[in-house]
Coordinates of C-alpha atoms in Angstrom, one line a residue:
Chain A
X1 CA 95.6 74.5 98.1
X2 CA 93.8 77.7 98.9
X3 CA 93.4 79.8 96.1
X4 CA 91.7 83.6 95.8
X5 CA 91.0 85.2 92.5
X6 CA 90.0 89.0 92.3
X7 CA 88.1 90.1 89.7
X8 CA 86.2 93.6 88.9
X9 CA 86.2 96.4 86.6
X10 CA 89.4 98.5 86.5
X11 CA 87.9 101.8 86.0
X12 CA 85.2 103.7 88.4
X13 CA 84.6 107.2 88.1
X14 CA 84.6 109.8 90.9
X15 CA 81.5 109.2 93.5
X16 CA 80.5 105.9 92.2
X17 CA 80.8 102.7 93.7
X18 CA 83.9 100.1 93.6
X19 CA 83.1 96.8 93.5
X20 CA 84.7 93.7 93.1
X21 CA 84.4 89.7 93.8
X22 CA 86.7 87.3 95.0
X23 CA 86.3 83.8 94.6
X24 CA 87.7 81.3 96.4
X25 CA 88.9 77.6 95.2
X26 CA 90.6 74.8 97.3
X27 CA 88.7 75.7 100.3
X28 CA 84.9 76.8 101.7
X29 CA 84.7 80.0 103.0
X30 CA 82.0 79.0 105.5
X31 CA 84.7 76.3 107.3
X32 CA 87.0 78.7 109.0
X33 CA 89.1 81.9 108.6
X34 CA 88.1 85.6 108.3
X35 CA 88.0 86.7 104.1
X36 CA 89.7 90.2 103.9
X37 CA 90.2 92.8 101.6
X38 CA 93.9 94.6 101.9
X39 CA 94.7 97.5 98.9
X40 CA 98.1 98.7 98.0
X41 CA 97.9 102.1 97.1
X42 CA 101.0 103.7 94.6
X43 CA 103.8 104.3 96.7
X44 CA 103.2 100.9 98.3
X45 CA 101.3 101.3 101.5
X46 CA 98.9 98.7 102.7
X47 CA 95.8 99.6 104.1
X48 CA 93.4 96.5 105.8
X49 CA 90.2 97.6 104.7
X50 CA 88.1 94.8 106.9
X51 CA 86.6 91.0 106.8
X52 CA 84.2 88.9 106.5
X53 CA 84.3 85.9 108.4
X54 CA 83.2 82.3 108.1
X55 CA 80.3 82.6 110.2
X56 CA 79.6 85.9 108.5
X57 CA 80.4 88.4 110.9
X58 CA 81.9 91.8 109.5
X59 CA 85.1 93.7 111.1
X60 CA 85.7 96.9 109.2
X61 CA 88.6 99.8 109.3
X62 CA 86.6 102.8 111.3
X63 CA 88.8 104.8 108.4
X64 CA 86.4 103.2 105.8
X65 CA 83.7 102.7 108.0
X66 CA 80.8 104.8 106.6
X67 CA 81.6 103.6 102.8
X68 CA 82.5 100.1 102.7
X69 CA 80.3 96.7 102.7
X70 CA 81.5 93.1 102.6
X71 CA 79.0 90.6 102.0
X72 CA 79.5 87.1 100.9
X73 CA 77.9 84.5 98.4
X74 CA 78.3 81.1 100.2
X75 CA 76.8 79.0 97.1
X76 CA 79.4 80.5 94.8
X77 CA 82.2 80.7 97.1
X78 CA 82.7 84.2 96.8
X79 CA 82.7 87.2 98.7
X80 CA 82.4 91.0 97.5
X81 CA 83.8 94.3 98.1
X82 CA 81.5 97.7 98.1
X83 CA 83.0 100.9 98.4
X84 CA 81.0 103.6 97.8
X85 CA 81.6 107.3 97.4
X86 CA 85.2 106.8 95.7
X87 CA 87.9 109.7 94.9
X88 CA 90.8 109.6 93.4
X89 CA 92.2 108.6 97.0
X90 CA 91.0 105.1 96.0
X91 CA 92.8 104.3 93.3
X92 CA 94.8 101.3 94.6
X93 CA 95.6 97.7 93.7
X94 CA 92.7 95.3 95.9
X95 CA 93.7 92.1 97.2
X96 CA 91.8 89.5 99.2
X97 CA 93.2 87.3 101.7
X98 CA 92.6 84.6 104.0
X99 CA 93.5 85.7 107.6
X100 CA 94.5 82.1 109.2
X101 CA 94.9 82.9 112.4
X102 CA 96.3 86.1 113.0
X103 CA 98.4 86.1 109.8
X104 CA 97.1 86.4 106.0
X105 CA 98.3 83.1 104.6
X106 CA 96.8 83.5 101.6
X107 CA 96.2 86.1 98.6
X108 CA 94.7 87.3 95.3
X109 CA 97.1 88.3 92.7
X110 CA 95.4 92.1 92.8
X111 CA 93.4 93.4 90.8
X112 CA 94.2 97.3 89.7
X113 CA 91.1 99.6 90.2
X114 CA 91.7 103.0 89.0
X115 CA 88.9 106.0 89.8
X116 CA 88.8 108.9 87.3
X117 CA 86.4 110.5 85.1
Chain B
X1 CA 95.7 102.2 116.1
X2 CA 98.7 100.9 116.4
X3 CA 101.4 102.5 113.8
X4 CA 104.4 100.2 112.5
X5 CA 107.5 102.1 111.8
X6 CA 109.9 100.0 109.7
X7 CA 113.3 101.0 109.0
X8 CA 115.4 102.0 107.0
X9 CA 112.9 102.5 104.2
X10 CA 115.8 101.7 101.6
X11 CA 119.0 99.6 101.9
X12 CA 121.1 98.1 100.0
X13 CA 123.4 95.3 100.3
X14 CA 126.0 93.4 98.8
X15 CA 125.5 88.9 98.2
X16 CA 126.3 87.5 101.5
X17 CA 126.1 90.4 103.7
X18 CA 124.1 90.3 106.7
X19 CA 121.4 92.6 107.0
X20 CA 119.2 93.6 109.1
X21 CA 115.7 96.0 109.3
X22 CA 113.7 96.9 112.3
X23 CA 109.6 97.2 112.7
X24 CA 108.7 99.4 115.7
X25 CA 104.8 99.8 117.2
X26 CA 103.6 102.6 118.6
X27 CA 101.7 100.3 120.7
X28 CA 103.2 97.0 122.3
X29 CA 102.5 94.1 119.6
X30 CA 102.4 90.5 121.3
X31 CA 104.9 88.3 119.4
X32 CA 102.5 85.6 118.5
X33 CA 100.7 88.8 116.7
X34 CA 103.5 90.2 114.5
X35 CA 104.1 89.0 111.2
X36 CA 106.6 90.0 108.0
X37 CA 105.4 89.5 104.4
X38 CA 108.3 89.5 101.2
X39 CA 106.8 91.4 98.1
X40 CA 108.4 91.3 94.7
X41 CA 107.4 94.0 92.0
X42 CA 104.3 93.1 90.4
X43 CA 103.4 90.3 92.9
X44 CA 101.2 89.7 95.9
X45 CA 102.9 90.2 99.4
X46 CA 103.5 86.6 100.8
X47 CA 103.4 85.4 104.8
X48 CA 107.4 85.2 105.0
X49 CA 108.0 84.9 108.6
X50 CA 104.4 84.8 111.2
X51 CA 104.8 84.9 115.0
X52 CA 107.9 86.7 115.2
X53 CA 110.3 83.9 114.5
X54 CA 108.8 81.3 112.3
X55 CA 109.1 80.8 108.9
X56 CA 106.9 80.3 106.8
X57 CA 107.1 77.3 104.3
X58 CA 109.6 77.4 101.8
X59 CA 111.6 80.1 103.6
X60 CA 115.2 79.8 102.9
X61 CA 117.1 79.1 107.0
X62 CA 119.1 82.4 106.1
X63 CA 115.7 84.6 107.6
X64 CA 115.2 85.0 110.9
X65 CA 113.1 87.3 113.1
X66 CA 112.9 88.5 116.8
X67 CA 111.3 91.0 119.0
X68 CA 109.0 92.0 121.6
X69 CA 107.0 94.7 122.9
X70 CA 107.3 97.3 120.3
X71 CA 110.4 96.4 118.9
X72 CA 111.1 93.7 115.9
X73 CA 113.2 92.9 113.5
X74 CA 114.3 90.9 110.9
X75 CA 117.8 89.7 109.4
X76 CA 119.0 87.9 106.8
X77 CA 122.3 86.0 107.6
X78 CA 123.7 86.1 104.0
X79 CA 121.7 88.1 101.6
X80 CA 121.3 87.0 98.3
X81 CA 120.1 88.0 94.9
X82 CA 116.8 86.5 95.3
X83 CA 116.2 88.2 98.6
X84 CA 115.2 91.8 96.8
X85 CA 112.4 92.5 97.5
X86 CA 110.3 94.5 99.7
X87 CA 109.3 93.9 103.2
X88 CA 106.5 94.5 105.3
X89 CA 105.6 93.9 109.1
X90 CA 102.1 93.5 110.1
X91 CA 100.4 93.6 113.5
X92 CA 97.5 91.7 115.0
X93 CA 97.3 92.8 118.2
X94 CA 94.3 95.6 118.0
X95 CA 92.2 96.8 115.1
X96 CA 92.5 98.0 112.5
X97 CA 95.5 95.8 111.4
X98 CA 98.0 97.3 110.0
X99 CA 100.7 97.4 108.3
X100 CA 104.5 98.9 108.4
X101 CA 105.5 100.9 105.4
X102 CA 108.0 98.5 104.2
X103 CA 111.9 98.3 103.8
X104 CA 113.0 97.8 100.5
X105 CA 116.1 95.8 100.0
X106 CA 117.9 96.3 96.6
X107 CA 121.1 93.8 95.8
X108 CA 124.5 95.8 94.5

């Protein structure tokens, strides 16, 4: 069974950088599938935020275009968020998921990343 | 980008009423591209129905969804109490994908 795990610090102060890892059991994220990062913000609206893919190709929201980086670690099975520059706009909970297919099969249990000073 | 509109944002419903709540795109959406996700408080949204009108495993018969174009929907033939929850549509059809804003449905 697929299985993603997010993992990161909680707190990030105003115009540093958010990062976080997600790692990936029960299946290689080189085989197949595009490896996304989705955050909820309070209130409850999702937001895609882009993907890496299994051949390692990036797709990105032009909303989060100039500030955000996914990059991968094939030998660990992971893949990473960076999102630079944060507000307090960011403060959201982060998910990955698995897009299989054009639907996201699979996801993290969130992790809650909260920016303030 | 295409905007989902989901409505109503709130409803409430009584055990086994049928219910229903509608996901419209501000673009057209093929069907094979539009998707619904349950989420329970404190949880991770899960793939409830993909493709308009499939469900996804472990999906109790009582869901079912239709559509086309810019216009979905999904319905619940009998709720019950295990069904609140909240629930999201999500397109594939352009970038970015996106989301609906959700329909909560709370149990009386």
């Amino acid at each position: 069974d697929v299985q993603l795990q997010e993992s990161g610090p909680g707190l990030v102060k105003p115009s540093q950088s958010l990062s976080l890892t997600c790692t990936v059991t029960g299946y290689s994220i080189t085989s197949d599938y595009a490896w996304n990062w989705i955050r909820q913000f309070p209130g409850n609206k999702l937001e895609w935020m882009g993907y890496i893919s299994y051949s390692g190709s990036t797709s990105y929201n032009p909303s989060l275009k100039s500030r955000i980086s996914i990059t991968r670690d094939t030998s660990k099975n992971q893949f990473f968020l960076q999102l630079n520059s944060v507000t307090t706009e960011d403060t959201a909970t982060y998910y990955c998921a698995s897009l299989t297919g054009p639907w996201f099969a699979y996801w993290g249990q969130g992790t809650l990343v909260t920016v303030s000073a | 980008e295409n905007v989902l509109t989901q409505s109503p944002a709130i409803m409430s419903a009584s055990p086994g009423e049928k219910v229903t709540m509608t996901c419209r795109a501000s673009s057209s959406v093929s069907s094979s591209y539009l998707h619904w996700y349950q989420q329970k408080s404190g949880a991770s949204p899960k793939l409830w129905i993909y493709s308009t009108s499939n469900l996804a495993s472990g999906v109790p018969a009582r869901f079912s969804g239709s559509g086309s174009g810019t216009s979905y929907s999904l319905t619940i033939s009998s709720v019950e109490a295990e069904d609140a929850a909240t629930y999201y549509c999500q397109q594939y059809s352009g970038y970015p994908l996106t989301f609906g804003a959700g329909t909560k449905l709370e149990l009386k």
